[in-house]
Coordinates of C-alpha atoms in Angstrom, one line a residue:
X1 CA -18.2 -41.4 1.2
X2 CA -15.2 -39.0 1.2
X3 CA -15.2 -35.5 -0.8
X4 CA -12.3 -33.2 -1.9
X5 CA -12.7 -30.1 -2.6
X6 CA -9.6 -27.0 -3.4
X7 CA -9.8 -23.7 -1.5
X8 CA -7.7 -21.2 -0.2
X9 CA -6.8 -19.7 2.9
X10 CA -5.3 -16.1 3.7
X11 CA -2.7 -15.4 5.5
X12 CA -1.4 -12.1 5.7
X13 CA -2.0 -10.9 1.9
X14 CA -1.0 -14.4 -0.3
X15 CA -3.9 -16.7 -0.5
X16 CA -2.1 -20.5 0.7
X17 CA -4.3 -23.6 -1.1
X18 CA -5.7 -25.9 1.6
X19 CA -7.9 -29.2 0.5
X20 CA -11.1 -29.6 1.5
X21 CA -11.7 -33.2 2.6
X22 CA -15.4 -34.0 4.1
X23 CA -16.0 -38.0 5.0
X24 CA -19.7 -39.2 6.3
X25 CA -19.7 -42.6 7.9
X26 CA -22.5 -44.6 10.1
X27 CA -23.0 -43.7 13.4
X28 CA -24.7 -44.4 17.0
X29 CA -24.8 -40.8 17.1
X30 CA -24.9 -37.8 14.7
X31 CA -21.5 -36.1 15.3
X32 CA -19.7 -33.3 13.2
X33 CA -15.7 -33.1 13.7
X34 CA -14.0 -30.2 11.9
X35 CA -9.8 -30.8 12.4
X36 CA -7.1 -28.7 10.9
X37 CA -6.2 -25.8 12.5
X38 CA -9.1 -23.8 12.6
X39 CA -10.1 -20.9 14.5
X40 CA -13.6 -20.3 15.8
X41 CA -15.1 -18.6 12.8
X42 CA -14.4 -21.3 10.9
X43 CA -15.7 -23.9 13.6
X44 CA -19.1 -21.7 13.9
X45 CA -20.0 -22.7 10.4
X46 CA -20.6 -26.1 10.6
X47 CA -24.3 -24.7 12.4
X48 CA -24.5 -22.0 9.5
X49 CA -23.8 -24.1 6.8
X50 CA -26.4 -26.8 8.3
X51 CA -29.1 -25.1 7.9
X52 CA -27.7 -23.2 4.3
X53 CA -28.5 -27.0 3.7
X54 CA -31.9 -27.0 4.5
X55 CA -33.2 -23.8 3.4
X56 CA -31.8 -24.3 0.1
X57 CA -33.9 -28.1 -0.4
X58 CA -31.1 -30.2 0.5
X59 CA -30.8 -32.6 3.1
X60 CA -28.4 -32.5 6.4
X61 CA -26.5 -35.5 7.0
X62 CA -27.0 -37.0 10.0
X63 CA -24.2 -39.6 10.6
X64 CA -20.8 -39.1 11.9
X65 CA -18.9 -36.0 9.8
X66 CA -15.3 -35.7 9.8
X67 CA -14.5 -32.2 7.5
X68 CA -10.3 -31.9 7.8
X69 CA -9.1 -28.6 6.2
X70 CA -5.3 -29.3 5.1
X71 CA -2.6 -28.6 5.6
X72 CA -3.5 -29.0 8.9
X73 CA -0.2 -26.7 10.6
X74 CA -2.1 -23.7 8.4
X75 CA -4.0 -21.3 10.6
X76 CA -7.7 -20.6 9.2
X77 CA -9.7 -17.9 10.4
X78 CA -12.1 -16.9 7.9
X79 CA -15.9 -17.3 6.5
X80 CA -14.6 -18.2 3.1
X81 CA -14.9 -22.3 3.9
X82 CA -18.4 -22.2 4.3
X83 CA -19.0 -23.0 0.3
X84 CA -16.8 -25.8 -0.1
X85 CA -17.4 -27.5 3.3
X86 CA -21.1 -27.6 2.1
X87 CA -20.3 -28.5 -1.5
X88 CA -17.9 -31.5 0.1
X89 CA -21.0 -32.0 2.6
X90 CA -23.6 -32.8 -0.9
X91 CA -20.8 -34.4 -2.6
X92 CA -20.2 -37.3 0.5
X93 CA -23.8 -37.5 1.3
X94 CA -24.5 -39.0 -2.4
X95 CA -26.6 -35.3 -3.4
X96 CA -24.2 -34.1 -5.6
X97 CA -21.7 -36.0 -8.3
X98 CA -19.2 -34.1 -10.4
X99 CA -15.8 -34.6 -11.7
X100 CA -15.3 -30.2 -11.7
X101 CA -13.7 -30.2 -8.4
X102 CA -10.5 -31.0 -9.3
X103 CA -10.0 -28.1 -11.8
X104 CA -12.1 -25.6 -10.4
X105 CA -11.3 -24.1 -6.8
X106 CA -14.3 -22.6 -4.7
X107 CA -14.5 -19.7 -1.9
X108 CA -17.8 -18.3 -0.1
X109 CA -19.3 -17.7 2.8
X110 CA -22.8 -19.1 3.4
X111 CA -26.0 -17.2 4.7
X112 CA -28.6 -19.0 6.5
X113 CA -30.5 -18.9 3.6
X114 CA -28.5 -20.1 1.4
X115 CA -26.8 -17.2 -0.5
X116 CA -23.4 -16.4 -0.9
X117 CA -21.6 -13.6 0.8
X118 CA -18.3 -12.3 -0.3
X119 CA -14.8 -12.6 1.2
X120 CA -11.6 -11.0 1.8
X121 CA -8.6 -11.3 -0.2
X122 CA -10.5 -12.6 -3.4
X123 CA -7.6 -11.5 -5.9
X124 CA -4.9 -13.5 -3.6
X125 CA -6.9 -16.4 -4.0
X126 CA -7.4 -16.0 -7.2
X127 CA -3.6 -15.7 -8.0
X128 CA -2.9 -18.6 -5.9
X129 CA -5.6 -20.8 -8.3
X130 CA -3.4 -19.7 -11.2
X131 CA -0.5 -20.3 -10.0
X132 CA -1.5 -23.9 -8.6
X133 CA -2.6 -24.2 -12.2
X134 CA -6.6 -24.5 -11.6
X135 CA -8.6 -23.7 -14.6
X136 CA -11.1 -21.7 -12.7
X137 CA -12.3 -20.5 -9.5
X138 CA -16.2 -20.1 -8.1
X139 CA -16.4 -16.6 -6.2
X140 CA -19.3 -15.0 -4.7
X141 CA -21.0 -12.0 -7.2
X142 CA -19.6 -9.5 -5.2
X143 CA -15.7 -10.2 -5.5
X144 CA -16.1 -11.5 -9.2
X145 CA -14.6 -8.8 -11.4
X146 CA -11.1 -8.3 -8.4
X147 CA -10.9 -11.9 -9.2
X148 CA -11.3 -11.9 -13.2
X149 CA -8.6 -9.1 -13.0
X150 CA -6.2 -12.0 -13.0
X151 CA -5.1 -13.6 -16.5
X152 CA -5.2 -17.0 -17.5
X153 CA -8.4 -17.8 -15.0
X154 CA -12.0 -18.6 -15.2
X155 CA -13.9 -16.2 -12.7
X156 CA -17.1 -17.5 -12.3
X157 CA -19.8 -15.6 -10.2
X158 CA -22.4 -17.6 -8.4
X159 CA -24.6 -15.9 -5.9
X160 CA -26.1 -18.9 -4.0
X161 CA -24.9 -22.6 -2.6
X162 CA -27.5 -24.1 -5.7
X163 CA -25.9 -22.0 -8.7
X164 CA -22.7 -23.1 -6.8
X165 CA -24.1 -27.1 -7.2
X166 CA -25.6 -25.8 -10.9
X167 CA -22.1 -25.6 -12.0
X168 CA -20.5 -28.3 -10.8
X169 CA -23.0 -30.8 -12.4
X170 CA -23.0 -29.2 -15.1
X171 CA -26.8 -28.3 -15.0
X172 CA -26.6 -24.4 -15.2
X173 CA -24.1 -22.7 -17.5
X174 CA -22.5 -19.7 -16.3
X175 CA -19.7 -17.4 -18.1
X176 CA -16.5 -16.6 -17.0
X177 CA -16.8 -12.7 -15.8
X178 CA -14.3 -10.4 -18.2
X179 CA -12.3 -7.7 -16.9
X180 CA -11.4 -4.8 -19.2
X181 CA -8.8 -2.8 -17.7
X182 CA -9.1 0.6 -20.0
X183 CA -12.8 0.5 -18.8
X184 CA -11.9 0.7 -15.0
X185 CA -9.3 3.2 -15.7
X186 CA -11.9 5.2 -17.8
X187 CA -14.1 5.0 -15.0
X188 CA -11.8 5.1 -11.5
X189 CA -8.8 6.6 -12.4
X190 CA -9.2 10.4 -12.1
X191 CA -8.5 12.6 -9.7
X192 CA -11.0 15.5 -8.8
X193 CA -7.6 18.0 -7.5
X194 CA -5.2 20.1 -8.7
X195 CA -2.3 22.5 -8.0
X196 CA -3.7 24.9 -9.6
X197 CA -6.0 25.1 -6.2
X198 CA -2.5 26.3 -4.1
X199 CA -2.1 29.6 -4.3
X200 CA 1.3 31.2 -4.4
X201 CA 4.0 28.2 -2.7
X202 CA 6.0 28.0 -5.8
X203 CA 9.3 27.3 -4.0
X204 CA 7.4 23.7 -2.4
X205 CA 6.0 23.3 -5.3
X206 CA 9.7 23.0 -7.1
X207 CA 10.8 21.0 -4.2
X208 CA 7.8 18.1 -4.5
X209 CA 8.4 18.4 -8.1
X210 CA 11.4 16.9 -7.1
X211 CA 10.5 14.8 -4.9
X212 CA 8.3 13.1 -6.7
X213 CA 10.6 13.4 -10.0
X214 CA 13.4 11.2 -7.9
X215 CA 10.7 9.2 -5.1
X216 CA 12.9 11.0 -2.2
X217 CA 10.8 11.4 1.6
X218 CA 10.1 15.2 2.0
X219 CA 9.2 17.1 5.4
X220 CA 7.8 20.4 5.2
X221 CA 8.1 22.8 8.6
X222 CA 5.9 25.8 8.7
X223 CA 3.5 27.7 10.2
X224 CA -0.3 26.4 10.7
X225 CA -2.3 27.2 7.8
X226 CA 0.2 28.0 5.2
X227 CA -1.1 24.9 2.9
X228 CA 1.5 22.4 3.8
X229 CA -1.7 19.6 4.1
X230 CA -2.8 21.3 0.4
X231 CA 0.5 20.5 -0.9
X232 CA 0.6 16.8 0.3
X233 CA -2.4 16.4 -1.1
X234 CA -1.8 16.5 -4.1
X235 CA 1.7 15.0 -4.9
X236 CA -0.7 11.8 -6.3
X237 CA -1.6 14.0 -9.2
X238 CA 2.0 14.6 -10.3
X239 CA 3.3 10.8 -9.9
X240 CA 2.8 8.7 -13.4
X241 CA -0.3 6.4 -13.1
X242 CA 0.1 3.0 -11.7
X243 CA 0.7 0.2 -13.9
X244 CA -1.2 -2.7 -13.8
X245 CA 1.4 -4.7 -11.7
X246 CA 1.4 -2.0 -9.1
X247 CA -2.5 -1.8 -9.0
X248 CA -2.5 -6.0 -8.4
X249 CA 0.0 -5.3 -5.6
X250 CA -1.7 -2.3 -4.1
X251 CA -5.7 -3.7 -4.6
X252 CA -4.0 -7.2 -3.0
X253 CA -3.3 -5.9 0.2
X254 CA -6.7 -3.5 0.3
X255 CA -8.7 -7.3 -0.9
X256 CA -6.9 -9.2 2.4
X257 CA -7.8 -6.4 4.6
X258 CA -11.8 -5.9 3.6
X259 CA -10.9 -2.4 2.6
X260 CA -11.7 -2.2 -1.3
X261 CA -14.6 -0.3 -2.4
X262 CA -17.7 -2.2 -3.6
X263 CA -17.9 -0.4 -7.2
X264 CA -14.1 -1.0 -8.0
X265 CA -12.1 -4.4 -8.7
X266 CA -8.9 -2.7 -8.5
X267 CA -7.0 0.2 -6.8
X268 CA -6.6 2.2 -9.6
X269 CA -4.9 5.4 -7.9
X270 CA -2.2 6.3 -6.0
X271 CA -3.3 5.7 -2.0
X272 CA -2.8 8.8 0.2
X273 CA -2.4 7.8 3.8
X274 CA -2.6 10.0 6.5
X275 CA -3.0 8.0 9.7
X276 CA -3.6 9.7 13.3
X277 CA -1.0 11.0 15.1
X278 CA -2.2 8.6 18.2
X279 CA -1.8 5.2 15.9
X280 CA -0.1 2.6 17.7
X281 CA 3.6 0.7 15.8
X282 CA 1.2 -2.0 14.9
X283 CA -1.5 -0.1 13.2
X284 CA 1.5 2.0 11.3
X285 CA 3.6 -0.8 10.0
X286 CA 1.7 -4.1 10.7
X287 CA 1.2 -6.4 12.9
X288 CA -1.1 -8.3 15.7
X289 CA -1.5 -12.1 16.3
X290 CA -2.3 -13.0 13.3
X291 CA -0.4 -10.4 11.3
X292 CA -2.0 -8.0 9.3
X293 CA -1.0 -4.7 6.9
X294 CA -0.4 -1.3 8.6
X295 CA -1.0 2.0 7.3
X296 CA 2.9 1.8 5.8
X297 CA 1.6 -1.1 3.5
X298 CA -1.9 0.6 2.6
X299 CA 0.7 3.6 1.2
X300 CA 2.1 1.1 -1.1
X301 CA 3.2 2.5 -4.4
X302 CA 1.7 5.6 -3.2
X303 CA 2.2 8.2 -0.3
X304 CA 2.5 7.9 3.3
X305 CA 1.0 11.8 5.2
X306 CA 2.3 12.2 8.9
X307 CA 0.6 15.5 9.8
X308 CA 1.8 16.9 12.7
X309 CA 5.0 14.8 12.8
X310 CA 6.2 15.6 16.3
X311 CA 3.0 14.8 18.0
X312 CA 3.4 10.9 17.1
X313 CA 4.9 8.5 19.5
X314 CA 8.9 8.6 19.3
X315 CA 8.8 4.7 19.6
X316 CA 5.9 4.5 16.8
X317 CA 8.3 6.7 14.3
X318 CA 11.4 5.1 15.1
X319 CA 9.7 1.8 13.4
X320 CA 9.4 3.4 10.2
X321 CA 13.4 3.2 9.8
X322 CA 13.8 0.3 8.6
X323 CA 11.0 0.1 6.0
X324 CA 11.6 3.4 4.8
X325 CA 14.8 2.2 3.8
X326 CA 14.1 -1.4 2.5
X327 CA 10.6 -1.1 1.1
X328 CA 8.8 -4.1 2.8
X329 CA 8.2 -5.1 6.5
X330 CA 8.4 -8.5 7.8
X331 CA 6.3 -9.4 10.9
X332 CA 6.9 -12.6 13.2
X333 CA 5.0 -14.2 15.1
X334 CA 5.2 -17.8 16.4
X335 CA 2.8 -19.1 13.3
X336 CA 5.6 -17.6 11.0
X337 CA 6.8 -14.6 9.4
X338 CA 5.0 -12.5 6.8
X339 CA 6.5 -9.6 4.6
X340 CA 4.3 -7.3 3.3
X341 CA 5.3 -4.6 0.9
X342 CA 6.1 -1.1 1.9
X343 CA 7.3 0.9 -1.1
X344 CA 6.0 4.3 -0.4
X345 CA 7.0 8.0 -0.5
X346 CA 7.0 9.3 3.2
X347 CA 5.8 13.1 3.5
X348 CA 5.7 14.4 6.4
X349 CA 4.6 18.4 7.9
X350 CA 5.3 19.7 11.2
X351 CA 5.0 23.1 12.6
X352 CA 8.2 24.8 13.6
X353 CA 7.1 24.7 17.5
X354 CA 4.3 23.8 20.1
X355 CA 2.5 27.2 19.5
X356 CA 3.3 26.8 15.3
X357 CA 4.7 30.6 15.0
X358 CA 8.2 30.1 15.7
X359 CA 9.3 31.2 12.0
X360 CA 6.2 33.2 11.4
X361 CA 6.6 37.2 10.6
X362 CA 3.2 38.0 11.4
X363 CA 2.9 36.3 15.0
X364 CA 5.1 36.0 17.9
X365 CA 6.6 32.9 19.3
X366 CA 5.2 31.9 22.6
X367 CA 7.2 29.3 23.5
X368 CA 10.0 29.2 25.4
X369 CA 13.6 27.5 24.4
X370 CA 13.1 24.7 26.9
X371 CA 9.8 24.0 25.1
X372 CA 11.0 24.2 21.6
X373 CA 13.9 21.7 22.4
X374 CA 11.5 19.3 23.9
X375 CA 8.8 19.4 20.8
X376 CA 11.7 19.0 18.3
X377 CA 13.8 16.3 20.0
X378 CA 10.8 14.1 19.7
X379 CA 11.9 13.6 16.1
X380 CA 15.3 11.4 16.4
X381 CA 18.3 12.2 14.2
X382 CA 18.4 9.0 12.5
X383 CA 14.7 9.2 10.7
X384 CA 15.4 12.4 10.2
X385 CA 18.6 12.1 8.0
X386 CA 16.3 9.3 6.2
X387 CA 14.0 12.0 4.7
X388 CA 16.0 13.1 1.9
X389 CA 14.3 17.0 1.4
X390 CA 13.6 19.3 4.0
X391 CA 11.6 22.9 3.3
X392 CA 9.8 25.6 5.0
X393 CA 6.5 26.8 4.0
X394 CA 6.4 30.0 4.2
X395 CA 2.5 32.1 5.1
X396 CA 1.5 33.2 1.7
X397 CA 0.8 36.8 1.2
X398 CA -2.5 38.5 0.7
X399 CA -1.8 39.2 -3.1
X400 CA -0.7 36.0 -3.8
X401 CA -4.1 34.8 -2.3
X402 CA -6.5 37.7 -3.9
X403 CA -4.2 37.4 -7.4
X404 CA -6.5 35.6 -10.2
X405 CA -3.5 33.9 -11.9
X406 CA -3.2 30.5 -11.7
X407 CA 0.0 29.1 -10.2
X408 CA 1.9 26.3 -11.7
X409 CA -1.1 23.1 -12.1
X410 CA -0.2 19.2 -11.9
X411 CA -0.2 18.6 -15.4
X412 CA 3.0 20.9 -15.8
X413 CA 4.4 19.7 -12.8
X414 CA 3.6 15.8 -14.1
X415 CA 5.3 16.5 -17.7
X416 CA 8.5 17.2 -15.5
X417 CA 8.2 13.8 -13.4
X418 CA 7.4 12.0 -15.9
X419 CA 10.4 13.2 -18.3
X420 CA 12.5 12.8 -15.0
X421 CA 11.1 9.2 -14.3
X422 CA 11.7 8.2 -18.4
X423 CA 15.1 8.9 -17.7
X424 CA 15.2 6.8 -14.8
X425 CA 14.1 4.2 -16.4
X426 CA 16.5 4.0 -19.3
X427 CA 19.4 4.4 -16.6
X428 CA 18.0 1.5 -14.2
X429 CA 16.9 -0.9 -17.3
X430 CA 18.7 -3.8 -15.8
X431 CA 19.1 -3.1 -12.2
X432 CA 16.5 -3.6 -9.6
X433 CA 16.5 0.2 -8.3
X434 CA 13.9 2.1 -10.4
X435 CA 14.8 5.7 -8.8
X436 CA 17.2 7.8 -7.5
X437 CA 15.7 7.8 -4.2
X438 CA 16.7 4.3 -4.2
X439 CA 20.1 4.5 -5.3
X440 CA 23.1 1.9 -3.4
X441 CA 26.3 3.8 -2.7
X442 CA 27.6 1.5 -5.8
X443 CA 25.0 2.9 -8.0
X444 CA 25.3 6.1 -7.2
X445 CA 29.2 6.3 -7.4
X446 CA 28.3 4.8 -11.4
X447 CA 25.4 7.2 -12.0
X448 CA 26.8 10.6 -10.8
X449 CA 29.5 12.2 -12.7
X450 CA 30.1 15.1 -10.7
X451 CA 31.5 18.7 -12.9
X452 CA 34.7 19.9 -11.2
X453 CA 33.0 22.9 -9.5
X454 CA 29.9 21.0 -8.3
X455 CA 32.5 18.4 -6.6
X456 CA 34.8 21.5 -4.7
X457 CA 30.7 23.3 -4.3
X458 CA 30.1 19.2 -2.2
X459 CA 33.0 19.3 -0.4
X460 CA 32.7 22.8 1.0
X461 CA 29.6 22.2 2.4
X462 CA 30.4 18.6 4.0
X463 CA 32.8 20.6 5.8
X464 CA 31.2 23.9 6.7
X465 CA 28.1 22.3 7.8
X466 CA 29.4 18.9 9.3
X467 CA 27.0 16.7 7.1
X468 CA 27.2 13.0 7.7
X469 CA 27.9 10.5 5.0
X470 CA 24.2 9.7 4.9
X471 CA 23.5 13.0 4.2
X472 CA 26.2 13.4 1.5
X473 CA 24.6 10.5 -0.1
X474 CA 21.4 12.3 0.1
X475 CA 22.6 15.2 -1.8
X476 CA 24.0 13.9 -4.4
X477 CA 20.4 11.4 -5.2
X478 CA 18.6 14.6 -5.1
X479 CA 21.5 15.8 -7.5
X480 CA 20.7 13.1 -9.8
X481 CA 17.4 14.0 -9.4
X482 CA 17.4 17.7 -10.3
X483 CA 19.8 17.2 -13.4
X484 CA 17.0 14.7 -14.8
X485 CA 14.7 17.3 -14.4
X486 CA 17.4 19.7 -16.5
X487 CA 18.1 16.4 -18.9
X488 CA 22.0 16.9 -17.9
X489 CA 23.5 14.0 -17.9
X490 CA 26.2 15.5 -15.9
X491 CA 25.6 16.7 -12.2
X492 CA 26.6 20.5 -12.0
X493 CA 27.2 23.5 -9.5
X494 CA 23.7 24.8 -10.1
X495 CA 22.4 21.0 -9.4
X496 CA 24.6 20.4 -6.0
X497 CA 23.8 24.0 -4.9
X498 CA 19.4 23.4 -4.6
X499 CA 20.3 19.9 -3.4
X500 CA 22.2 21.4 -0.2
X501 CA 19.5 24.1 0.4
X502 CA 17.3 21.1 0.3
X503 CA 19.5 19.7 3.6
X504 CA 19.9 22.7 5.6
X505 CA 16.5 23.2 7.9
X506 CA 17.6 20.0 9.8
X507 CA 20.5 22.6 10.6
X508 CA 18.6 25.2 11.3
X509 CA 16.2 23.9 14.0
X510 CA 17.8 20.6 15.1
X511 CA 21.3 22.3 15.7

């Protein structure tokens, strides 16, 4: 008899749909042949899902087994055929009869004993049923609420291969599992820091206000220990919370890569990143044989932390370029190209030397110029007129640190960004930027009406300090960015002059 099944394969973050087709015929010998592409996880199971067979009371075929997983030019590499191979395996054998299979999809991977284990990428699959127009989709326990989070789709939970058979005869009823997204936000979507725990820094704490008011990249250069890692921190707390369609795209890639918590179906806050200074280009923005997310894409819709920015790999930054500036990165490879998304806010810290004291009062530079050059040019020109906002963070005084006042706190620094981002969206309504950070040269020509003494205040200091046109741009986003803040619809003196003292440190060190 021949079987077909519906299941899904991953590669990179979308789920593809590959049929399941399992034929048993009479044979001299007992044979299994599994055909269509499949790498060697998938060709161990046909011994694991044997004897899933036995231990759970069923009986192993023993003829000639042809299982073809289709389309057969698809790479698959993953556990999650076990369950359907096995269901097809019943189903061609004469052990199991059901006319389900066509509506309702089915993922899983099989222990020897018979229970189900989850899978990655559960929500991709689970988009890819809906969008293939499948009424329903079987999951393991473990992955069913990330897959109920999508609309429009039966989730059901089954936790071993005969609860799996239970529902496709129609034997053992089992509800669809309900996702309640006020619930999961009620219960994941808090953060446990605040502001309020930086003491004195109220100059970078104006400038990440803007930053995250606008969604410009910000570097902060200063001594060790003066709370530039306390700041990044806690940017997250200021941003507005993710919308639902940002969670699906964040928890999507965190699904595919294995790295969603247990207790959650859905990333419900913004991720802060802060890889190693010794990651490699692949682990920072993707890649591998079979391509897979770097730490750019983990940071989506969220922030990206390089601590210690001249101590990565010149080669390893230089990558970033390009997906700073287009928001996605696309990986190929001769099994074909993948983009994953890459929209994140880039924050960087450095210290101002190899010894860190270079601009500190209280400690002398030990470093030589020879040495400073060296440290600094490891940081090219090019990534560096990408970050839009450059500050120094100065060593806080003792009576800022012993003073019992609370500085400024993330909830009046979040009012600000989220009157700046309301703004931003009424200006960007019906255009596919969404910030000023992200502003094309057309749009910002139509979006910043320039006062007659901010425009001579612009040109001054293109000249003085021999910006590039880059950085011109630059100034005038964060322009646009500041006067939200003020709600000025016009960009003014005041605005272009905190937007140029955002651009001078580059001059200052990199001369």
């Amino acid at each position: 008899m021949l079987a077909k099944l519906y299941t899904y394969s991953l590669f990179g973050i979308d789920a593809k749909p590959v049929e399941v087709e399992v034929d048993i015929s009479p044979g001299a010998m007992p044979k299994t042949i599994l055909v269509g592409l499949a790498e060697a996880a998938v060709k161990e199971s046909t011994h694991r899902i044997e004897r899933a067979l036995v231990n759970s009371g069923y009986n192993r075929p023993i003829d000639r087994i042809v299982i073809n997983l289709s389309p057969a030019d698809l790479p698959k590499d993953a556990a999650s055929f076990d369950l359907p191979i096995a269901l097809g395996l019943l189903t061609a054998s004469g052990q199991l009869a059901s006319d389900r299979f066509q509506d309702y999809a089915v993922v899983g991977e099989l222990a020897l004993d018979g229970t189900i284990r989850p899978v990655r990428g559960a929500l991709s699959m689970a988009l890819a049923a809906r969008e293939q127009g499948k009424q329903g989709l079987l999951v393991p326990v473990q992955n069913a609420e990330e897959a109920a989070v999508v609309d429009g789709l039966d989730v059901f939970a089954v936790g071993t291969l005969a609860e799996a058979v239970g529902f496709y005869t129609g034997s053992l009823p089992i509800e669809a599992v309900e996702f309640c997204w006020e619930n999961a936000l009620e219960e994941h979507g808090h953060y446990d820091i605040d502001y309020s725990d930086v003491k004195g820094q109220e100059y970078a704490k104006r400038a990440i206000t803007v930053a995250a008011a606008g969604m410009h990249h910000l570097l902060m250069i200063g001594s060790p220990g003066t709370g530039k890692t306390l700041l990044a921190s806690r940017i997250s707390t200021i941003l507005p919370r993710l919308s639902q369609e940002e969670s699906l795209e964040t928890t999507r890639i965190y699904s595919a890569m294995g790295r969603l918590p247990s207790d959650q179906s859905l990333v419900m806050l913004r991720q802060f990143r802060t890889p190693h200074h010794t990651i490699s280009e692949a682990g920072l923005v993707g890649g591998g044989s079979t391509p897979a997310p770097g730490e750019i894409s983990l940071a989506h819709n969220g922030l990206l932390f390089l601590d210690e920015l001249p101590e990565f790999n010149r080669r390893t930054l230089e990558v970033l370029r390009q997906p700073l500036e287009g928001g996605e990165v696309t990986i190929s490879r001769a099994i074909g190209s993948v983009t994953f998304p890459a929209n994140v806010m880039l924050i960087s810290a450095m210290n101002p030397c190899p010894c860190g004291y270079l601009s500190d009062p209280r400690r002398k530079c030990s470093c030589n110029p020879m040495q400073i050059e060296r440290y600094l040019s490891k940081i090219s020109g090019p990534l560096l007129d990408r970050i839009d906002i450059h500050i120094e963070v100065p060593p806080v005084p003792f009576r800022e640190l012993s003073n019992q006042t609370a500085g400024t706190n993330s909830a009046t620094m979040r009012e600000q960004v989220l009157d700046a981002r309301e703004i931003q969206a009424r200006r960007f309504a019906n255009e596919s930027t969404s910030h000023n950070g992200r502003m094309t040269p057309r749009q910002l020509r139509k979006h910043s009406q320039l006062a007659a003494d901010a425009e001579g205040l612009l040109k001054s200091a293109m000249e003085e300090m021999g910006l590039s046109a880059r950085a011109h741009d630059k100034i005038l986003r964060i322009s646009r960015t500041i006067a939200d803040l003020d709600h000025s619809d016009q960009i003014t003196a005041a605005h272009i002059s905190e937007a140029i003292n955002y651009r001078t440190l580059d001059r200052q060190f990199w001369s």
